[in-house]
Short mmCIF file of C-alpha atoms in Angstrom, two decimals:
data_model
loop_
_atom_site.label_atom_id
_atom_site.label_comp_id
_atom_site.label_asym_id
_atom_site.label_seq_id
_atom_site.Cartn_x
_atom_site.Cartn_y
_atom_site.Cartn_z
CA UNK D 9 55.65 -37.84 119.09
CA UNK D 10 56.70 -41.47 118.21
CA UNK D 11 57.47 -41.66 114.11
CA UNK D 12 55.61 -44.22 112.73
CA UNK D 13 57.45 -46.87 111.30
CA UNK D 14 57.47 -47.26 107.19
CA UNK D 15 55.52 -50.65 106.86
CA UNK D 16 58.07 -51.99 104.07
CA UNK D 17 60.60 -51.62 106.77
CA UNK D 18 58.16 -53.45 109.15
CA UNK D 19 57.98 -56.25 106.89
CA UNK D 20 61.55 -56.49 105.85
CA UNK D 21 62.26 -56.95 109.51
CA UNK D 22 59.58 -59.58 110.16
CA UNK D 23 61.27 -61.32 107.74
CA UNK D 24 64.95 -61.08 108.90
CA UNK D 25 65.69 -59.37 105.15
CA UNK D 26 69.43 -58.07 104.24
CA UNK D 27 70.18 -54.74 104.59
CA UNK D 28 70.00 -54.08 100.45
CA UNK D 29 66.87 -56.48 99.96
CA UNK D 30 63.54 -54.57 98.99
CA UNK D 31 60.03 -54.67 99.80
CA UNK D 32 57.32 -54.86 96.75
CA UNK D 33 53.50 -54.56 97.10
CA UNK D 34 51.53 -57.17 94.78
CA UNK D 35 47.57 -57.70 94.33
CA UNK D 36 47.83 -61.06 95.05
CA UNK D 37 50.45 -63.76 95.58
CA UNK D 38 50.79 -64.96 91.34
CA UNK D 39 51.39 -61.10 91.04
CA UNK D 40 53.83 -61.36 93.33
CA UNK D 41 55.72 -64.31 92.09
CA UNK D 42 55.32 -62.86 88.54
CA UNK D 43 57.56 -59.78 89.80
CA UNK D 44 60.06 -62.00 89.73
CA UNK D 45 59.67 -64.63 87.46
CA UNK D 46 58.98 -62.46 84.33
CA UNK D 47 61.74 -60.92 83.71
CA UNK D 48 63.91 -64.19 83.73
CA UNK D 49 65.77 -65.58 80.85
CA UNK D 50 66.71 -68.72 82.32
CA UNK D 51 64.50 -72.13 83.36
CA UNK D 52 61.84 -71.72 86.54
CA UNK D 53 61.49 -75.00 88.76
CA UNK D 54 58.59 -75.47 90.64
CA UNK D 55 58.29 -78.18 93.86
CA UNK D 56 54.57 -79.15 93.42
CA UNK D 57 53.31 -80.39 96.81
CA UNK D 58 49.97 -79.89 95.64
CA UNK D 59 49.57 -83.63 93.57
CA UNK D 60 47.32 -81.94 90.66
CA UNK D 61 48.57 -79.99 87.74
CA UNK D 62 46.54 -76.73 87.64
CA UNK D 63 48.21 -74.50 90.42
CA UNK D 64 47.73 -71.23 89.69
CA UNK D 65 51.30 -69.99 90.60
CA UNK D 66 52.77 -72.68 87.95
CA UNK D 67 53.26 -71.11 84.26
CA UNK D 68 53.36 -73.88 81.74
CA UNK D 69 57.07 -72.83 80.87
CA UNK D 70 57.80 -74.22 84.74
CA UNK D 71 59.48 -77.34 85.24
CA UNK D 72 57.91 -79.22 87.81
CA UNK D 73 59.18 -81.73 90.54
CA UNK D 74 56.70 -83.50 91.95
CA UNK D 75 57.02 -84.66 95.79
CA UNK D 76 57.97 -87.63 96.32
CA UNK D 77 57.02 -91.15 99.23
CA UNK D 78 59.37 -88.80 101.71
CA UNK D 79 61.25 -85.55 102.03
CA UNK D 80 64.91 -87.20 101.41
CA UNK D 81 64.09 -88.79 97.81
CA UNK D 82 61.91 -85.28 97.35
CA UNK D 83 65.08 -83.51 98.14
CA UNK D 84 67.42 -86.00 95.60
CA UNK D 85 64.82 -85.40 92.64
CA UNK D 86 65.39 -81.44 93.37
CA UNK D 87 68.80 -82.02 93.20
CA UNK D 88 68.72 -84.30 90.07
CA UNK D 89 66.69 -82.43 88.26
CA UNK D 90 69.51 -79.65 88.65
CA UNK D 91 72.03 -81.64 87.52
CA UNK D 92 69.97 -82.49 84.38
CA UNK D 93 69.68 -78.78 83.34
CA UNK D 94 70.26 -76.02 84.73
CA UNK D 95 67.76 -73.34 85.74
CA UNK D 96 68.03 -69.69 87.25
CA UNK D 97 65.08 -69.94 90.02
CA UNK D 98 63.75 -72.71 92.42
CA UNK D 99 60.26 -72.29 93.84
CA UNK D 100 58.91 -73.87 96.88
CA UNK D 101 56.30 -73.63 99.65
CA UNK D 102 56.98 -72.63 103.06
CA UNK D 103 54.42 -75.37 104.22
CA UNK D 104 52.60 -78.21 102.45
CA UNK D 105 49.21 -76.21 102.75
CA UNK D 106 47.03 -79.69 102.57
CA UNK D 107 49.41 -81.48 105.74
CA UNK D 108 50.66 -78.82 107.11
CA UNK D 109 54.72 -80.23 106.61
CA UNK D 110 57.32 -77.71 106.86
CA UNK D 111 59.84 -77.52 104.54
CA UNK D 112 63.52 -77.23 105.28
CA UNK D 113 64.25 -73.41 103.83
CA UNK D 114 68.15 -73.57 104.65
CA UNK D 115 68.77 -77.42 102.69
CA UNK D 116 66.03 -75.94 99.45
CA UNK D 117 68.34 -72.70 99.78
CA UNK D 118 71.81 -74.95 99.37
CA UNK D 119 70.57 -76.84 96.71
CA UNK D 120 69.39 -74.00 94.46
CA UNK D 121 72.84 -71.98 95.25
CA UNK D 122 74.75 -74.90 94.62
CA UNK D 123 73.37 -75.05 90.93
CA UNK D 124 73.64 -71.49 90.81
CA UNK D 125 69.84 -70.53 90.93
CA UNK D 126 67.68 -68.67 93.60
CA UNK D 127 65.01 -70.00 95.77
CA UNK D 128 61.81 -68.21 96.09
CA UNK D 129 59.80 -69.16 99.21
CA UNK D 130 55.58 -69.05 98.91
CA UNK D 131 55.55 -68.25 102.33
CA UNK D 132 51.69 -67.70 102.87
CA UNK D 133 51.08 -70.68 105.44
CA UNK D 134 54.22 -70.19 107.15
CA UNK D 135 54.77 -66.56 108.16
CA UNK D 136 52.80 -66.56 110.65
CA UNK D 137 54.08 -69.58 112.38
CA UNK D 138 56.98 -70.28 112.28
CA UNK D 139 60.51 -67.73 111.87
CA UNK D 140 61.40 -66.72 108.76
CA UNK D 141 65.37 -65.19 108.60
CA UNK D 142 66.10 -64.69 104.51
CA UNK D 143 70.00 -63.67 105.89
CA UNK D 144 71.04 -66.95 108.06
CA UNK D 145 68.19 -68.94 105.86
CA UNK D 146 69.84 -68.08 102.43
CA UNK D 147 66.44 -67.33 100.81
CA UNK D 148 66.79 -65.01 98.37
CA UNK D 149 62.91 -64.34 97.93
CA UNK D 150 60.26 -64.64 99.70
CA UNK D 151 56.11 -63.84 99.11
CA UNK D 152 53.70 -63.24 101.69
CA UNK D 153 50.25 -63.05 101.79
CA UNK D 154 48.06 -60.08 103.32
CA UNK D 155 45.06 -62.41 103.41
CA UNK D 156 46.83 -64.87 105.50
CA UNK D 157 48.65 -62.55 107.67
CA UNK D 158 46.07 -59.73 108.54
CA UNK D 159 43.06 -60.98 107.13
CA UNK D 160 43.28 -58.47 104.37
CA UNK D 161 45.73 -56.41 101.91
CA UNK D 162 48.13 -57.29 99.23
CA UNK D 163 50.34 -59.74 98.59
CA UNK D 164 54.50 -58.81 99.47
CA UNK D 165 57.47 -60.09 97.87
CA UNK D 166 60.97 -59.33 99.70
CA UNK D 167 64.52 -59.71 98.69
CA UNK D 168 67.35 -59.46 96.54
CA UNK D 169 66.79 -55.92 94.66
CA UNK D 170 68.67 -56.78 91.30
CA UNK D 171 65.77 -59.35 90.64
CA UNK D 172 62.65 -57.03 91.65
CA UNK D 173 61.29 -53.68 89.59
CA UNK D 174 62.02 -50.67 90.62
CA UNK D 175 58.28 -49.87 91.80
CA UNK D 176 55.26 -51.98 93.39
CA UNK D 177 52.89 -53.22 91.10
CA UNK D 178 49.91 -52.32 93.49
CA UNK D 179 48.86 -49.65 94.67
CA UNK D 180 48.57 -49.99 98.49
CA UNK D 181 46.41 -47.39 100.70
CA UNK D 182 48.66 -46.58 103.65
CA UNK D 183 46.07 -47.26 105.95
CA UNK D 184 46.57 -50.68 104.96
CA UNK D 185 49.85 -50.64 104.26
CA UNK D 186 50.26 -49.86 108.17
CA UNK D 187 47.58 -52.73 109.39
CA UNK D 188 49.46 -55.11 107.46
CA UNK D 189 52.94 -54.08 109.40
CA UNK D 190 51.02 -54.31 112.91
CA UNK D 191 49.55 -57.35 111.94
CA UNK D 192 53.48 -58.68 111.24
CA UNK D 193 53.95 -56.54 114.58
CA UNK D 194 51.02 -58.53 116.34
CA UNK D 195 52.57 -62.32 115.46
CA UNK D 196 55.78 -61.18 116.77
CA UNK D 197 54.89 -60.11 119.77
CA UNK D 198 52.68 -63.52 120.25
CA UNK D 199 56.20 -65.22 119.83
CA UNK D 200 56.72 -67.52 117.56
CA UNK D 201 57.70 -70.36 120.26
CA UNK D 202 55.01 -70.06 121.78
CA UNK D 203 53.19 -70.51 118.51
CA UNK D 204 54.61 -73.36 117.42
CA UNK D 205 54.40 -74.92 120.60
CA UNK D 206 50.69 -74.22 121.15
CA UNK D 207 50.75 -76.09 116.93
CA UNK D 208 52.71 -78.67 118.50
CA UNK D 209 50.03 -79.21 121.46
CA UNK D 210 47.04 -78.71 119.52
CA UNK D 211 48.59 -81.33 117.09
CA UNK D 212 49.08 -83.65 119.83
CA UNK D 213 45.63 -83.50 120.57
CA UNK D 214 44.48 -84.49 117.31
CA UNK D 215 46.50 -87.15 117.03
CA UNK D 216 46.12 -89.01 119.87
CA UNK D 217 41.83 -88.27 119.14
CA UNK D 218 42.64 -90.03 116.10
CA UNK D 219 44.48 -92.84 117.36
CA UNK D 220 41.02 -93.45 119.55
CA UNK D 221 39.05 -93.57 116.50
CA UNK D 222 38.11 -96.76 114.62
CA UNK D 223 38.72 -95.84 110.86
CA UNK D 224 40.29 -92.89 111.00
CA UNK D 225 43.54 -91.49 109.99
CA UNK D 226 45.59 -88.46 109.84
CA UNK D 227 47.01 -87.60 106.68
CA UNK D 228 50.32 -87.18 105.92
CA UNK D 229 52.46 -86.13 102.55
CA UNK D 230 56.12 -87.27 104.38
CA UNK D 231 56.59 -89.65 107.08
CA UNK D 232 60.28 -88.62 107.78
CA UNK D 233 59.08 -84.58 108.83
CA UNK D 234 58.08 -83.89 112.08
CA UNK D 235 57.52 -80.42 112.33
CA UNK D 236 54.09 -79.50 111.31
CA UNK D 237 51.91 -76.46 111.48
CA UNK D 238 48.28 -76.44 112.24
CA UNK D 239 46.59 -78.04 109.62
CA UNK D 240 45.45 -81.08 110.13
CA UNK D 241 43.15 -83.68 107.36
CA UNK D 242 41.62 -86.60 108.25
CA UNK D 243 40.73 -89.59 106.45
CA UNK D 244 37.48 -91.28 107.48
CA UNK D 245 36.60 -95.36 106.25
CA UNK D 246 33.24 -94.66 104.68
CA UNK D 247 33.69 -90.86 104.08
CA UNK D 248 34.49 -89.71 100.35
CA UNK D 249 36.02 -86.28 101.29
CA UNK D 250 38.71 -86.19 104.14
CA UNK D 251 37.94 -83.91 107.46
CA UNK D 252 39.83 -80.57 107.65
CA UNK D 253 40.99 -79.05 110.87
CA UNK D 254 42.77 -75.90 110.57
CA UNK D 255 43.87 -73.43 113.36
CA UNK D 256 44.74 -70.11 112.52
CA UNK D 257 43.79 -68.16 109.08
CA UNK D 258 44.61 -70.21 105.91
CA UNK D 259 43.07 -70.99 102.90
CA UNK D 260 44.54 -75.09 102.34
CA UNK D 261 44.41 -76.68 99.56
CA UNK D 262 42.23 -79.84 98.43
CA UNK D 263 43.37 -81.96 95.59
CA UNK D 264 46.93 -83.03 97.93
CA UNK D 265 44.17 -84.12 100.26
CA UNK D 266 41.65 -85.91 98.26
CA UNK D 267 44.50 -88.58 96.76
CA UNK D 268 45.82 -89.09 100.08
CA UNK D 269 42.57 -89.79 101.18
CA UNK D 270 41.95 -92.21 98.65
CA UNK D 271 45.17 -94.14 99.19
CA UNK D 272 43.92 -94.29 102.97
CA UNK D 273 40.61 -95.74 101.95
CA UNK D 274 42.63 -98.80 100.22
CA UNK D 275 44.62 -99.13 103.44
CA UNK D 276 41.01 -99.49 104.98
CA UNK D 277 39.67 -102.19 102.79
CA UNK D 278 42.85 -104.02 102.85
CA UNK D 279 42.61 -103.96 107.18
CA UNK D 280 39.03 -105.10 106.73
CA UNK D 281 39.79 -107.68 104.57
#
């Protein structure tokens, strides 16, 4: 008989995770983050993609950065705000969940190491798309969401062990323990180039549908990033809420979305004027 794999090992390895990193079971992704923020004595910055100030994940003791007109100054105001006081953890997003951006792990990994702090990846939009390696990435934690991944189950946090407890904070049936590992199992097997070039070709197709369209306009949070997952919204001259596309299972979110929209409605009434 064939031993079943142990789905924390399944998950480590989706995940490209050191040999001494650990696998935690969460309820839900702020569980999952709280693992790890918690028991820190030191200062918590957050890189708020979202443009509102009620995420969920964000504790009010959180220093925020707020993105900025492109990923390079977005990057510098990381960096300064590291050089204005020091803190022990950096937290992005693996994606800009409204735009579908994605971020660049490796340079948010070098600037949190070079300050001596850890970055924590909220990797819910982009674990299923695109390759996640915490070794040659230099992430030292990273959360990912059941819901996202297999349509169910908890939320997972993996990485350095000195920073996690020493027991999950959910308790997990192993039936779904194992679905989430072959749903991990499932993506791989898909291959993730072929995923992100069928994103890349469904993305195409948007935009050039767009292009054709009086009054219309994709949305985008930084003009200097090309790679993109598939999340797409759309600003429409006339229309108060922007147009969502999405491909694949993801939950985006709005208020990113809704200011963009309304800058793209000035850009409207200044072309018709």
């Amino acid at each position: 008989m064939v031993p079943v794999p142990d789905p924390k090992d399944v998950l480590a390895g989706f995940v490209r995770a050191r040999v001494d990193d650990r696998v935690l079971f969460a309820d839900d992704v702020d569980e999952a983050i709280a693992l790890i923020t918690t028991p820190l004595s030191g200062d918590v910055v957050l890189l708020d993609v979202r443009g509102d100030l009620e995420t969920s994940t964000a504790s009010p003791g959180f220093r925020r950065v707020a993105a900025q007109v492109d990923l390079a100054h977005t990057l510098a105001a990381l960096e300064a705000e590291f050089v204005a006081r020091e803190a022990e953890l950096l937290i992005v997003p693996g994606v800009v969940d409204a735009t579908g951006e994605v971020l660049p792990l490796p340079r948010l990994a070098a600037i949190a190491h070079r300050h001596g702090a850890r970055l924590l990846v909220d990797a819910g939009e982009l674990a299923t798309r695109r390759v996640i390696n915490l070794t040659s990435h230099g992430i030292d934690y990273v959360v990912l969401s059941g819901a996202i991944i297999a349509g169910f189950g908890p939320a997972v946090v993996i990485g350095r062990g000195d920073g996690l407890p020493p027991v999950d904070s959910a308790h997990v049936d192993t039936a779904v323990a194992h679905g989430l590992a072959q749903a991990a199992i499932a993506v791989v097997d898909l291959g993730f180039d072929w995923i992100g070039l069928h994103e890349e070709s469904l993305s195409a197709v948007v935009d050039d549908a767009v292009r054709a369209l009086p009054g219309a306009r994709r949305l985008r949070l930084w003009p200097d990033v090309r790679d993109r997952v598939g999340l797409a919204e759309i600003a429409v001259a006339g229309r108060y809420e922007p147009v969502s596309i999405r491909w694949g299972i993801g939950t985006g979110h709005k208020e990113l979305a809704r200011q963009l929209n309304t800058l793209a409605h000035v850009v409207f009434e200044q072309e018709a004027s």
